[in-house]
Structure formats: structure tokens, C-alpha cells
Amino acid sequence: MPHQNPSLSLPPPEFTALEKARWYIRAQNTRAALTCLNQLLATTDPPAEAYRLRGWVHHELQAPQAARRDLLQAVELDPHHPANHLFLGLWLLDVGKLQWGIAQLQLVFTTPTPADTATQLSAHLGCQYAYALLGHWAAAVVELQAARELHPQRCMVYAGGQLYWRLTRSPEAEEDFNHLAARDRANLTDREPPPPSELACLTPWEILTALQFPLVLPA
């Protein structure tokens, strides 16, 4: 679904502050989202999701220390929610803390609150990226296969295959990628992934954002 232009429309007035923040994030209006979240977090007992979303917004606005603070606060407030570990894990990968990021992403699968498919996919693909950067190719392939088994028709999984091939640069990986890409393209149930040139050298955070994958917000 294309993003709404926030300059042309506003969220419904009956929306709560958190719902407005989600709306603005979907509309890619990070400044408006930040305003809503700041107001919400100034109230008594704000939800962990507000810290998680503000951490995302701060990272998008290139404020790493503020992002770190909010993402850690979200995990501290609700360590049982898998999305809190997902966001912190992806942020750690994006700032180069690969081992710490993997550790957080693995917690997605062990929290008392079950992770939905989008969150699990994102965690597997984040781990795949980190393992590939670390040269742990076998572990990277395991993560990619796990993602594909969760939802083989998601363009995000196809993007993961592209990323794996680009990181390994090996003939075997290219052969596997071409085979899987042909199959995945024939079975996509959501929109076509971006061309390979748009995925070169991107981090999981950037790829997930570019694909508008619904990990950021609840349905």
C-alpha cells in the first residue's frame, strides 16, 4: 500500500497518540511521529511500544544515542515482547555490533510472547546478514532457509537471498541465488522486490525500510 502524503491528510482525530505516531511513521513523516511520541512519553506509565517506535524514529533521524537509549528502555520495560528485541537487535547490527545484535535477535524466538511471522522473518534475515558479514556462511544459509520456510512467497525473503549472494560473492552462492530467485519470483504474493542495484550494500534496517515490510507497526 503506498504511503499517504502527510501534507495532504492527517490521521483521524479519534486516534490515540500512539496510533497517530504509527500513522505518521507509515506516512514517512518522522518529525510528526516524534512529536506524538514525545508527548506520549511525557505522560505517566507510557507503553514500551512508544519507546520502541521513538527509538526507530531517532535512528531514522540519525540520532544514535537517543535511539540506543529508547530501544534499551523498551526492552527493560517489556523484555517479554519479541519486537523490542528485534528493534534493538537490528539497531545493533546497523551500528556494527554484530555479535550483540545476533544475541538480541535470537531472543525473538524465546520470549514468552510468541513472535508473529513478520518479526520472525526480520530476525532470521538480520541474523543471516550478520553471520555473512562475520564469514559464518553455513549459519547464514540456515537463517535464510528458516526465513524461506516461514513464508516462501514474501519478497523480503527474496531480498535476503540477494543480500546473501552479494555478501558471499561465491559462484556457489550465485548459483543457489539464481535458482531460488527464479522460484521466488514465480511465487511472490506481495509486491515485486526492488531491483538488485537498490539492495547493494544496504543493511537489514535499510532493506526492511525500503521494502516497507510490516515489522515496524502492528497490523
Short mmCIF file of C-alpha atoms in Angstrom, two decimals:
data_model
loop_
_atom_site.label_atom_id
_atom_site.label_comp_id
_atom_site.label_asym_id
_atom_site.label_seq_id
_atom_site.Cartn_x
_atom_site.Cartn_y
_atom_site.Cartn_z
CA MET A 1 0.00 0.00 0.00
CA PRO A 2 1.50 3.37 -0.96
CA HIS A 3 2.31 5.80 1.80
CA GLN A 4 -0.08 8.64 2.36
CA ASN A 5 1.27 12.13 1.95
CA PRO A 6 1.07 13.71 5.41
CA SER A 7 0.95 17.17 3.86
CA LEU A 8 -2.37 16.27 2.21
CA SER A 9 -4.08 14.41 5.04
CA LEU A 10 -3.97 13.91 8.77
CA PRO A 11 -4.66 10.90 10.98
CA PRO A 12 -8.27 10.54 12.16
CA PRO A 13 -8.92 12.79 15.17
CA GLU A 14 -10.14 9.86 17.26
CA PHE A 15 -6.73 8.19 17.06
CA THR A 16 -4.73 7.91 20.27
CA ALA A 17 -1.24 9.43 20.43
CA LEU A 18 0.28 6.01 19.77
CA GLU A 19 -2.00 5.38 16.80
CA LYS A 20 -1.13 8.80 15.39
CA ALA A 21 2.56 8.03 15.76
CA ARG A 22 2.11 4.75 13.85
CA TRP A 23 0.17 6.62 11.17
CA TYR A 24 2.90 9.21 10.75
CA ILE A 25 5.60 6.52 10.59
CA ARG A 26 3.66 4.77 7.82
CA ALA A 27 3.41 8.14 6.07
CA GLN A 28 7.19 8.58 6.48
CA ASN A 29 6.66 11.77 8.47
CA THR A 30 9.22 11.06 11.16
CA ARG A 31 9.15 14.56 12.64
CA ALA A 32 5.41 14.41 13.27
CA ALA A 33 5.78 10.90 14.68
CA LEU A 34 8.49 12.13 17.02
CA THR A 35 6.24 14.93 18.27
CA CYS A 36 3.44 12.46 19.06
CA LEU A 37 5.80 10.06 20.79
CA ASN A 38 7.45 12.81 22.84
CA GLN A 39 4.03 13.89 24.09
CA LEU A 40 3.03 10.31 24.89
CA LEU A 41 6.28 9.58 26.71
CA ALA A 42 5.82 12.67 28.86
CA THR A 43 2.72 11.07 30.40
CA THR A 44 2.55 8.62 33.29
CA ASP A 45 3.38 4.97 32.53
CA PRO A 46 3.80 5.16 28.75
CA PRO A 47 3.86 1.81 26.89
CA ALA A 48 7.09 0.14 25.88
CA GLU A 49 5.99 0.36 22.26
CA ALA A 50 6.27 4.14 22.42
CA TYR A 51 9.95 3.86 23.37
CA ARG A 52 10.46 1.22 20.66
CA LEU A 53 8.91 3.41 17.98
CA ARG A 54 10.75 6.52 19.13
CA GLY A 55 13.98 4.53 19.00
CA TRP A 56 13.17 3.68 15.40
CA VAL A 57 12.41 7.34 14.64
CA HIS A 58 15.61 8.56 16.30
CA HIS A 59 17.62 6.09 14.25
CA GLU A 60 15.93 7.26 11.06
CA LEU A 61 16.80 10.83 12.09
CA GLN A 62 20.43 9.79 12.68
CA ALA A 63 20.39 10.31 16.41
CA PRO A 64 22.17 7.11 17.53
CA GLN A 65 22.49 7.84 21.23
CA ALA A 66 18.81 8.74 21.55
CA ALA A 67 17.91 5.61 19.55
CA ARG A 68 20.04 3.44 21.81
CA ARG A 69 18.50 4.91 24.95
CA ASP A 70 14.92 4.38 23.79
CA LEU A 71 15.46 0.88 22.40
CA LEU A 72 17.13 -0.26 25.62
CA GLN A 73 14.29 1.30 27.63
CA ALA A 74 11.73 -0.62 25.58
CA VAL A 75 13.49 -3.91 26.36
CA GLU A 76 13.80 -3.01 30.03
CA LEU A 77 10.10 -2.15 30.29
CA ASP A 78 8.90 -5.26 28.45
CA PRO A 79 11.60 -7.92 27.99
CA HIS A 80 8.94 -10.45 27.03
CA HIS A 81 7.89 -8.69 23.82
CA PRO A 82 9.79 -10.03 20.78
CA ALA A 83 9.54 -6.78 18.80
CA ASN A 84 11.57 -4.95 21.45
CA HIS A 85 14.45 -7.40 20.98
CA LEU A 86 14.04 -7.21 17.20
CA PHE A 87 14.37 -3.44 17.05
CA LEU A 88 17.34 -3.37 19.42
CA GLY A 89 18.99 -6.22 17.53
CA LEU A 90 18.62 -4.53 14.14
CA TRP A 91 19.94 -1.28 15.58
CA LEU A 92 22.98 -3.09 16.98
CA LEU A 93 23.67 -4.64 13.58
CA ASP A 94 23.32 -1.26 11.91
CA VAL A 95 25.94 0.31 14.19
CA GLY A 96 28.34 -2.62 13.72
CA LYS A 97 27.75 -4.54 16.98
CA LEU A 98 27.19 -7.81 15.14
CA GLN A 99 27.56 -10.35 17.95
CA TRP A 100 25.40 -8.30 20.31
CA GLY A 101 22.84 -7.84 17.56
CA ILE A 102 22.67 -11.59 16.91
CA ALA A 103 22.17 -12.22 20.63
CA GLN A 104 19.21 -9.82 20.72
CA LEU A 105 17.67 -11.22 17.55
CA GLN A 106 17.88 -14.76 18.90
CA LEU A 107 15.82 -13.65 21.90
CA VAL A 108 12.94 -13.03 19.49
CA PHE A 109 12.38 -16.79 19.39
CA THR A 110 12.50 -17.38 23.15
CA THR A 111 10.24 -14.68 24.61
CA PRO A 112 7.05 -15.77 26.44
CA THR A 113 5.04 -13.66 23.99
CA PRO A 114 5.11 -15.50 20.63
CA ALA A 115 6.61 -13.55 17.76
CA ASP A 116 4.45 -13.07 14.68
CA THR A 117 5.68 -14.14 11.24
CA ALA A 118 6.90 -10.69 10.22
CA THR A 119 9.00 -10.36 13.37
CA GLN A 120 10.46 -13.87 12.99
CA LEU A 121 11.30 -13.23 9.33
CA SER A 122 13.05 -9.99 10.19
CA ALA A 123 15.06 -11.66 12.98
CA HIS A 124 16.17 -14.52 10.72
CA LEU A 125 17.22 -12.15 7.95
CA GLY A 126 19.05 -9.90 10.39
CA CYS A 127 20.97 -12.89 11.74
CA GLN A 128 21.68 -14.03 8.19
CA TYR A 129 23.20 -10.65 7.37
CA ALA A 130 25.36 -10.62 10.50
CA TYR A 131 26.59 -14.19 10.03
CA ALA A 132 27.51 -13.45 6.43
CA LEU A 133 29.48 -10.36 7.45
CA LEU A 134 31.27 -12.47 10.06
CA GLY A 135 32.10 -15.10 7.44
CA HIS A 136 29.87 -17.75 9.02
CA TRP A 137 28.37 -18.84 5.71
CA ALA A 138 26.76 -22.07 6.93
CA ALA A 139 24.93 -20.21 9.71
CA ALA A 140 23.86 -17.52 7.21
CA VAL A 141 22.34 -20.15 4.93
CA VAL A 142 20.48 -21.75 7.86
CA GLU A 143 18.91 -18.39 8.71
CA LEU A 144 17.90 -17.73 5.10
CA GLN A 145 16.36 -21.19 4.81
CA ALA A 146 14.46 -20.65 8.07
CA ALA A 147 13.06 -17.39 6.70
CA ARG A 148 12.04 -19.05 3.46
CA GLU A 149 10.27 -21.85 5.33
CA LEU A 150 8.30 -19.30 7.33
CA HIS A 151 6.94 -17.54 4.27
CA PRO A 152 8.44 -18.53 0.90
CA GLN A 153 6.33 -16.02 -1.01
CA ARG A 154 7.50 -12.90 0.79
CA CYS A 155 9.58 -10.53 -1.33
CA MET A 156 11.57 -9.89 1.86
CA VAL A 157 12.92 -13.43 1.70
CA TYR A 158 13.86 -12.90 -1.92
CA ALA A 159 15.73 -9.76 -0.85
CA GLY A 160 17.52 -11.85 1.77
CA GLY A 161 18.71 -14.16 -0.98
CA GLN A 162 20.01 -11.21 -2.94
CA LEU A 163 21.83 -9.89 0.11
CA TYR A 164 23.38 -13.29 0.83
CA TRP A 165 24.72 -13.59 -2.69
CA ARG A 166 26.12 -10.07 -2.65
CA LEU A 167 27.90 -10.66 0.65
CA THR A 168 29.44 -14.02 -0.28
CA ARG A 169 30.36 -13.27 -3.88
CA SER A 170 30.92 -17.01 -4.39
CA PRO A 171 29.91 -18.98 -7.54
CA GLU A 172 28.00 -21.45 -5.36
CA ALA A 173 26.03 -18.68 -3.71
CA GLU A 174 25.30 -17.11 -7.10
CA GLU A 175 24.04 -20.44 -8.47
CA ASP A 176 21.84 -21.02 -5.42
CA PHE A 177 20.57 -17.45 -5.57
CA ASN A 178 19.65 -17.65 -9.26
CA HIS A 179 17.74 -20.88 -8.67
CA LEU A 180 15.88 -19.55 -5.63
CA ALA A 181 15.25 -16.19 -7.26
CA ALA A 182 13.56 -17.81 -10.25
CA ARG A 183 11.33 -19.86 -7.95
CA ASP A 184 10.56 -16.98 -5.60
CA ARG A 185 9.72 -14.57 -8.40
CA ALA A 186 7.21 -17.07 -9.75
CA ASN A 187 5.51 -17.35 -6.35
CA LEU A 188 5.52 -13.83 -4.94
CA THR A 189 2.27 -12.93 -3.24
CA ASP A 190 3.20 -9.35 -2.42
CA ARG A 191 4.79 -6.63 -4.47
CA GLU A 192 7.87 -7.15 -6.63
CA PRO A 193 11.13 -6.55 -4.75
CA PRO A 194 13.35 -3.62 -5.69
CA PRO A 195 15.96 -4.26 -8.40
CA PRO A 196 19.27 -5.69 -7.17
CA SER A 197 21.04 -2.36 -7.63
CA GLU A 198 18.84 -0.84 -4.92
CA LEU A 199 19.84 -3.51 -2.42
CA ALA A 200 23.61 -3.28 -2.84
CA CYS A 201 25.43 -2.55 0.41
CA LEU A 202 22.25 -1.94 2.39
CA THR A 203 21.87 -3.02 5.99
CA PRO A 204 18.90 -5.10 7.22
CA TRP A 205 17.42 -1.94 8.72
CA GLU A 206 17.60 -0.12 5.40
CA ILE A 207 16.30 -3.08 3.40
CA LEU A 208 13.35 -3.60 5.71
CA THR A 209 12.54 0.09 5.50
CA ALA A 210 12.90 0.18 1.72
CA LEU A 211 10.58 -2.78 1.31
CA GLN A 212 8.01 -1.27 3.70
CA PHE A 213 7.93 -4.61 5.46
CA PRO A 214 5.36 -4.52 8.28
CA LEU A 215 7.71 -5.15 11.16
CA VAL A 216 7.52 -1.58 12.38
CA LEU A 217 3.86 -1.45 13.24
CA PRO A 218 1.09 -3.80 14.25
CA ALA A 219 -1.49 -4.52 11.59
#
